[in-house]
Short mmCIF file of N, CA and C in Angstrom, two decimals:
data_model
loop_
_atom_site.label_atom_id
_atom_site.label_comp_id
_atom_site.label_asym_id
_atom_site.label_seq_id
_atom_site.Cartn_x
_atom_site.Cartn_y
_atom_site.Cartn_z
N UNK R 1 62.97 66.36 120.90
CA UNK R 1 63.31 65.11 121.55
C UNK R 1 63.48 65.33 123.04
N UNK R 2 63.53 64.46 123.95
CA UNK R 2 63.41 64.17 124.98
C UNK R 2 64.96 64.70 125.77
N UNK R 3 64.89 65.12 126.75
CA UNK R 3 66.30 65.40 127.38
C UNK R 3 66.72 64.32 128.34
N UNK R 4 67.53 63.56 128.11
CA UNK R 4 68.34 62.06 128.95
C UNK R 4 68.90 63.12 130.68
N UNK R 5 68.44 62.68 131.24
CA UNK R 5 69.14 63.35 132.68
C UNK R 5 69.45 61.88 133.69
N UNK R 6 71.13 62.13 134.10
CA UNK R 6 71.84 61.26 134.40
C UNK R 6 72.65 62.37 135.60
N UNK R 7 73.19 61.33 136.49
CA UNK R 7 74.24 61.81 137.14
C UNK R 7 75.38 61.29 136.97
N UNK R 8 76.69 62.11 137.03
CA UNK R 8 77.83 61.95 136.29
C UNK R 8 79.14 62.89 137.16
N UNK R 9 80.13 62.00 137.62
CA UNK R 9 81.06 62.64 138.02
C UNK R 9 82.32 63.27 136.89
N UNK R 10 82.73 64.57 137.63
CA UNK R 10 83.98 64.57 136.63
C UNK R 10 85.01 64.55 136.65
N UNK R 11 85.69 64.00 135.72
CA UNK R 11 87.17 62.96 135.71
C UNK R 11 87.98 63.70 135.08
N UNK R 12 89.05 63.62 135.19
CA UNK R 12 90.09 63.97 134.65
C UNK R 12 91.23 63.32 133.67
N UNK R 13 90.42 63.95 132.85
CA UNK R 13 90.85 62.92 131.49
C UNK R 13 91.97 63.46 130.67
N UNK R 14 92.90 62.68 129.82
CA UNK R 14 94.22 62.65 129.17
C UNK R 14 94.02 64.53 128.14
N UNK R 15 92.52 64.38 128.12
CA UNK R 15 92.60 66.13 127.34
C UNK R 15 91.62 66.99 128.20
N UNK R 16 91.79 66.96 129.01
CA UNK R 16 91.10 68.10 129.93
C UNK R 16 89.91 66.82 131.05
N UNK R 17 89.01 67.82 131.36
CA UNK R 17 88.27 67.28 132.65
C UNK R 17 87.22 67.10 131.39
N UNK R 18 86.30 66.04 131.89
CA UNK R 18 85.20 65.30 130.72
C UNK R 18 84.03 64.29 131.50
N UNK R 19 82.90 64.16 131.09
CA UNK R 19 82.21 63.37 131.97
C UNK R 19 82.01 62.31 131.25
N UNK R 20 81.69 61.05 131.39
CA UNK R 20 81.47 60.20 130.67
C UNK R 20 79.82 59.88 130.33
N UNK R 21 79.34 59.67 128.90
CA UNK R 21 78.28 59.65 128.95
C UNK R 21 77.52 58.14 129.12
N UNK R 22 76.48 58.05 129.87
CA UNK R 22 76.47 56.40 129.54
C UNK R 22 75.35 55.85 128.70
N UNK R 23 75.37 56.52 127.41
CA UNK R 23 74.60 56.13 126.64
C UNK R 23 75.06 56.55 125.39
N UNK R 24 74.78 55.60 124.20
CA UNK R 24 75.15 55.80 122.99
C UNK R 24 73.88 57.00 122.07
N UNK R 25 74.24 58.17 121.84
CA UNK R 25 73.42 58.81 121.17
C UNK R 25 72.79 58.73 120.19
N UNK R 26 73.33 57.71 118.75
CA UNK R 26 72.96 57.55 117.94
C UNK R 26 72.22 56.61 118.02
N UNK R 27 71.85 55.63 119.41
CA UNK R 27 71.14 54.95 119.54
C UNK R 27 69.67 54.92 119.88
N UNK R 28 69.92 56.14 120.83
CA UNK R 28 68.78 56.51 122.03
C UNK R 28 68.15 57.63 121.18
N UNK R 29 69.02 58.38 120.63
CA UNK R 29 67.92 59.95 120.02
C UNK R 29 68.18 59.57 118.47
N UNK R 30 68.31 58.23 118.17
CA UNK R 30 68.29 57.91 116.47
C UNK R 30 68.21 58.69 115.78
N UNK R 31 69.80 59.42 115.75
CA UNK R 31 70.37 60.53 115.05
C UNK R 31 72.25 60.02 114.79
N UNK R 32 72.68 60.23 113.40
CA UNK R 32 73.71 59.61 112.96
C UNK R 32 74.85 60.91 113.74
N UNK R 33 76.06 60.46 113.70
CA UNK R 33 76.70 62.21 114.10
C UNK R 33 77.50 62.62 113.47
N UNK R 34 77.45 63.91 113.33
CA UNK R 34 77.67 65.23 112.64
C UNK R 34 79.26 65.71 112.36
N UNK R 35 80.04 66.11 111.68
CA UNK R 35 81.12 66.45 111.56
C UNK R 35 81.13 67.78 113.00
N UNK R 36 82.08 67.90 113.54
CA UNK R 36 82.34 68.74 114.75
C UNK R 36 83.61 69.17 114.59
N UNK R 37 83.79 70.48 114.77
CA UNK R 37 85.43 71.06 114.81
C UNK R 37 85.39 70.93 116.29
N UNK R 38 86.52 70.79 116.68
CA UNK R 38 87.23 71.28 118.15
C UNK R 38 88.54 71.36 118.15
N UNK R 39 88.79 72.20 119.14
CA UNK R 39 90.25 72.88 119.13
C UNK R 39 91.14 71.49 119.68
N UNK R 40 90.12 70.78 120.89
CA UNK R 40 91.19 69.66 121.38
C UNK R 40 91.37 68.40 120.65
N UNK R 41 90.42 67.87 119.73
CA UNK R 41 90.21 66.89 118.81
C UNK R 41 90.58 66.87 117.70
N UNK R 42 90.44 68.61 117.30
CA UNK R 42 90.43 68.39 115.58
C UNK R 42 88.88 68.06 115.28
N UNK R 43 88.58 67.76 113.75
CA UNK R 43 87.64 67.36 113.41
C UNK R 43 87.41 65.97 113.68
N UNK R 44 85.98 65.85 114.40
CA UNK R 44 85.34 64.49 114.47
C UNK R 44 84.47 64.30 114.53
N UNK R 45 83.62 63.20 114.48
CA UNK R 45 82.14 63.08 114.48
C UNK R 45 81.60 63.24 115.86
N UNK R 46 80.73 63.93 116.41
CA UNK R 46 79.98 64.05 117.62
C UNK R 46 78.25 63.84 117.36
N UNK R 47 78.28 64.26 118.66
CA UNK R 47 76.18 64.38 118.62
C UNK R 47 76.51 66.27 119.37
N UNK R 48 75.86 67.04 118.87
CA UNK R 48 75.63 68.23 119.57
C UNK R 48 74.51 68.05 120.04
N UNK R 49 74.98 68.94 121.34
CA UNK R 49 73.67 68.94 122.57
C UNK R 49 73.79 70.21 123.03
N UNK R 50 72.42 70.38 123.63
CA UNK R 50 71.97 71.80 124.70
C UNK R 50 71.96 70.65 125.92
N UNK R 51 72.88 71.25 126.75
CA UNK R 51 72.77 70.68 128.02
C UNK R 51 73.11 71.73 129.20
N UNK R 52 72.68 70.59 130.39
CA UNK R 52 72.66 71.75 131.87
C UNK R 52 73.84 70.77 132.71
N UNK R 53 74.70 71.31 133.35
CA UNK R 53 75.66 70.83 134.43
C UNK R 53 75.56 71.57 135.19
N UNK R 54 75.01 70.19 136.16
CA UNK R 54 74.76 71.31 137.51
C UNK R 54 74.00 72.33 137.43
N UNK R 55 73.33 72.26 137.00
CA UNK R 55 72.10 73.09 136.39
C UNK R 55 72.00 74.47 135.76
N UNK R 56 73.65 74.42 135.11
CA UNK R 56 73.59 75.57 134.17
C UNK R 56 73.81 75.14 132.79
N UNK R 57 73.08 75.71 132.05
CA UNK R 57 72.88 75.83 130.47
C UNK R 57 74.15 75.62 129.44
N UNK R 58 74.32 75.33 128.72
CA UNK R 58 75.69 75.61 127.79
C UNK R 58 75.17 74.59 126.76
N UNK R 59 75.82 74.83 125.36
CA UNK R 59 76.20 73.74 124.54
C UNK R 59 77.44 72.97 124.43
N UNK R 60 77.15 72.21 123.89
CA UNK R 60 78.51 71.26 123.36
C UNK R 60 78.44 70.17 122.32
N UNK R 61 79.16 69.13 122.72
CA UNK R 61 79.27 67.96 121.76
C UNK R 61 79.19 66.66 122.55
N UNK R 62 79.16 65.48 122.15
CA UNK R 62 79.48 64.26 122.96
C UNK R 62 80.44 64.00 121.28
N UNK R 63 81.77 63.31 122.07
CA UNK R 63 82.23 62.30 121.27
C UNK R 63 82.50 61.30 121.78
N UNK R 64 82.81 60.15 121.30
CA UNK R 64 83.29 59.20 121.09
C UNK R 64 84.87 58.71 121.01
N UNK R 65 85.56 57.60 121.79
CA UNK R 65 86.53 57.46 121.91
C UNK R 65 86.81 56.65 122.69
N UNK R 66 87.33 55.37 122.22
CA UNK R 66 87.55 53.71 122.78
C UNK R 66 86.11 53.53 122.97
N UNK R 67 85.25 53.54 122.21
CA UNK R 67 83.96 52.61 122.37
C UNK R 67 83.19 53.52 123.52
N UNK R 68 83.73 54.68 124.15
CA UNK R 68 83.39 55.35 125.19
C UNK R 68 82.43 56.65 124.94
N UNK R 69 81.02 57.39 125.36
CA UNK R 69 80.72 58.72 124.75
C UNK R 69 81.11 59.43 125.84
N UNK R 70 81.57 60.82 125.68
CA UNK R 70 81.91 62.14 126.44
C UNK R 70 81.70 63.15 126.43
N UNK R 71 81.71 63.88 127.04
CA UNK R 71 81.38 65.46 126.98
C UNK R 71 82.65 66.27 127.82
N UNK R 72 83.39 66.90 126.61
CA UNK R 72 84.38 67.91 127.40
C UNK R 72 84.05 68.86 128.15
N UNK R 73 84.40 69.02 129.23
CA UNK R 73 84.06 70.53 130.16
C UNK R 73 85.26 71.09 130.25
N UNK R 74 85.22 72.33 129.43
CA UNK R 74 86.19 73.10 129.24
C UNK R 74 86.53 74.57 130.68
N UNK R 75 87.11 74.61 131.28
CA UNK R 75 87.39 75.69 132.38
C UNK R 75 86.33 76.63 132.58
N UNK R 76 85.81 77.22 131.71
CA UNK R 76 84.66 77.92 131.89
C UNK R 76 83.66 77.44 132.20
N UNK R 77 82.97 76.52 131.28
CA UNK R 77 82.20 75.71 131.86
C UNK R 77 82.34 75.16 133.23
N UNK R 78 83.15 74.63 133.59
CA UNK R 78 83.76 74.05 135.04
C UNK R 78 83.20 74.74 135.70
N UNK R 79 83.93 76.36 135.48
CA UNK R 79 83.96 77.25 136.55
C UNK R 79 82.00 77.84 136.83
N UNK R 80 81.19 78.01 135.76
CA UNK R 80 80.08 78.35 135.51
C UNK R 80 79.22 77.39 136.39
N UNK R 81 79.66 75.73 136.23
CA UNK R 81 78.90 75.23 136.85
C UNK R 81 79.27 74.96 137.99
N UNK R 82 80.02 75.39 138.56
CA UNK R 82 80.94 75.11 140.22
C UNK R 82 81.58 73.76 140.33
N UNK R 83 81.46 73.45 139.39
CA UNK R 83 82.26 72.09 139.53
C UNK R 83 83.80 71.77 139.09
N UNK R 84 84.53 70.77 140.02
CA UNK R 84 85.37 69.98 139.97
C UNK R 84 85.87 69.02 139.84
N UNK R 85 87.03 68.76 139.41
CA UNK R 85 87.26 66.85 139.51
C UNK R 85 87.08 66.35 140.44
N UNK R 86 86.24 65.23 140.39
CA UNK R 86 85.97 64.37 141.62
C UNK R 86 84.31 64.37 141.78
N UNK R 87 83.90 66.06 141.61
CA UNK R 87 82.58 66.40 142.00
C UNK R 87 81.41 65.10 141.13
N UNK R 88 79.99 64.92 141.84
CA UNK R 88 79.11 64.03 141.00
C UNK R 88 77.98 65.46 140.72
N UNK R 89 77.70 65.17 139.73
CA UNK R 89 76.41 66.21 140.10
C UNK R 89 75.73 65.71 138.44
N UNK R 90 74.05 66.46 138.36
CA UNK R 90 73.44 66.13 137.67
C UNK R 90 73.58 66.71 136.11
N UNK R 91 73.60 65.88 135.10
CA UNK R 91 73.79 66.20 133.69
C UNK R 91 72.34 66.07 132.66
N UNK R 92 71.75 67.32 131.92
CA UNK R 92 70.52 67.06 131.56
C UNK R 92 71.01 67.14 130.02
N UNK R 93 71.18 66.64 128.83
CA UNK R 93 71.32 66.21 127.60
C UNK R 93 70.06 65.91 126.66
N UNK R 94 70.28 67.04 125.67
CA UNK R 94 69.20 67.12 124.33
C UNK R 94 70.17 67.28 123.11
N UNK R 95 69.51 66.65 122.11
CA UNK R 95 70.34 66.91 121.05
C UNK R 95 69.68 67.90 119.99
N UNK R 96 70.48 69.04 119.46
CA UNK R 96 70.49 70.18 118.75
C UNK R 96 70.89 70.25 117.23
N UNK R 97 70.60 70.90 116.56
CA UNK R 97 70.43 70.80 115.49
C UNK R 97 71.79 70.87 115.00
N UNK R 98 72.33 70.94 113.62
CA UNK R 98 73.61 70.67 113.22
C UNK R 98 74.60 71.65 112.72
N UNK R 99 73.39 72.90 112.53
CA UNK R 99 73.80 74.35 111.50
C UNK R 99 74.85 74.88 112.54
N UNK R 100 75.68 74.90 113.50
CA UNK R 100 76.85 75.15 114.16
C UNK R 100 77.93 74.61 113.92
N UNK R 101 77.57 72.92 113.72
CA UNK R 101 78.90 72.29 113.80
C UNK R 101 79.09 72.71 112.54
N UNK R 102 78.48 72.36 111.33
CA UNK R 102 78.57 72.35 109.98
C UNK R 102 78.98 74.04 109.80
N UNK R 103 78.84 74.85 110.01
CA UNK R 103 79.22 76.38 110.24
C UNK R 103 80.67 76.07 110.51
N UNK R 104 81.08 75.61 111.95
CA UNK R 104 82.72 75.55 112.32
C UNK R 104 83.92 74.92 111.42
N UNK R 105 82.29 73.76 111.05
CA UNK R 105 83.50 72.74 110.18
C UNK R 105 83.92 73.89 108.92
N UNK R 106 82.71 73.97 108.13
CA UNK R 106 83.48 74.89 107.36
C UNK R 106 84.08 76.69 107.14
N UNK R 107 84.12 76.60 108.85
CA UNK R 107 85.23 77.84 108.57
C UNK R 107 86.41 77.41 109.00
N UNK R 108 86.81 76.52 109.65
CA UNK R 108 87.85 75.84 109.60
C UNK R 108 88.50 75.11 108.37
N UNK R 109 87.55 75.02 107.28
CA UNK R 109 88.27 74.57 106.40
C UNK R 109 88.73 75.99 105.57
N UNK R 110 87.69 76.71 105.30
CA UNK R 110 88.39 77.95 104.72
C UNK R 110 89.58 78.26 105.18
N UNK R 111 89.68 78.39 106.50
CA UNK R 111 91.45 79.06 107.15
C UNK R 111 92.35 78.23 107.04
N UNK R 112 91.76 76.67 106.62
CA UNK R 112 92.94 76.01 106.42
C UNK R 112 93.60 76.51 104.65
N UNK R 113 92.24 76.60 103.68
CA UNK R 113 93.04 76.94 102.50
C UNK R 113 93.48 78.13 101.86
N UNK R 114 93.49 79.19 103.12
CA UNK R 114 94.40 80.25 102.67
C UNK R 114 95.75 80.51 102.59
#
């Protein structure tokens, strides 16, 4: 599928720094979304993506939240892509296959039932 490239500042949001996405994923890359572990969410439904900030590489997730899509940038990331709150810079977004999230989800459930 096609990679969505947008520019996007980043904000500083109630769980860390996050960009906002402005497009609905399940719309545009007509793909439903995936169970996702994260440490700041917990389990929730996302879209996983290979994306570039600022034109470095990383994966992640987009979720959802108040009708809103996002992408957390976690400190490393931040720091990898030189960016800061406030900064605008360019965001390139593809969506990736699912065998990760579905991997996390269920090793997170194993450690929960020991």
């Amino acid at each position: 599928m096609k990679r969505t490239i947008f520019r996007a500042g980043l904000l500083d949001g109630h769980r860390g720094p996050a960009i906002l996405v402005p497009f609905d994923p399940q719309e545009l890359w007509d793909l439903a979304p995936v169970p996702v572990a994260s440490e700041t969410y917990g389990e929730r439904p996302g879209h996983l993506v290979a994306d570039t900030l600022n034109g470095r590489a990383f994966e992640g997730w987009i979720g959802c939240r108040f009708g809103r899509h996002f992408r957390l940038v976690d400190d490393a990331l931040r720091r990898a892509a030189k960016i800061e709150v406030g900064d605008v810079f360019e965001v390139a977004l593809a969506p990736r296959g699912k065998s990760r999230a579905t991997s996390a989800v269920k090793q997170r459930a194993a450690r929960r039932e020991r």
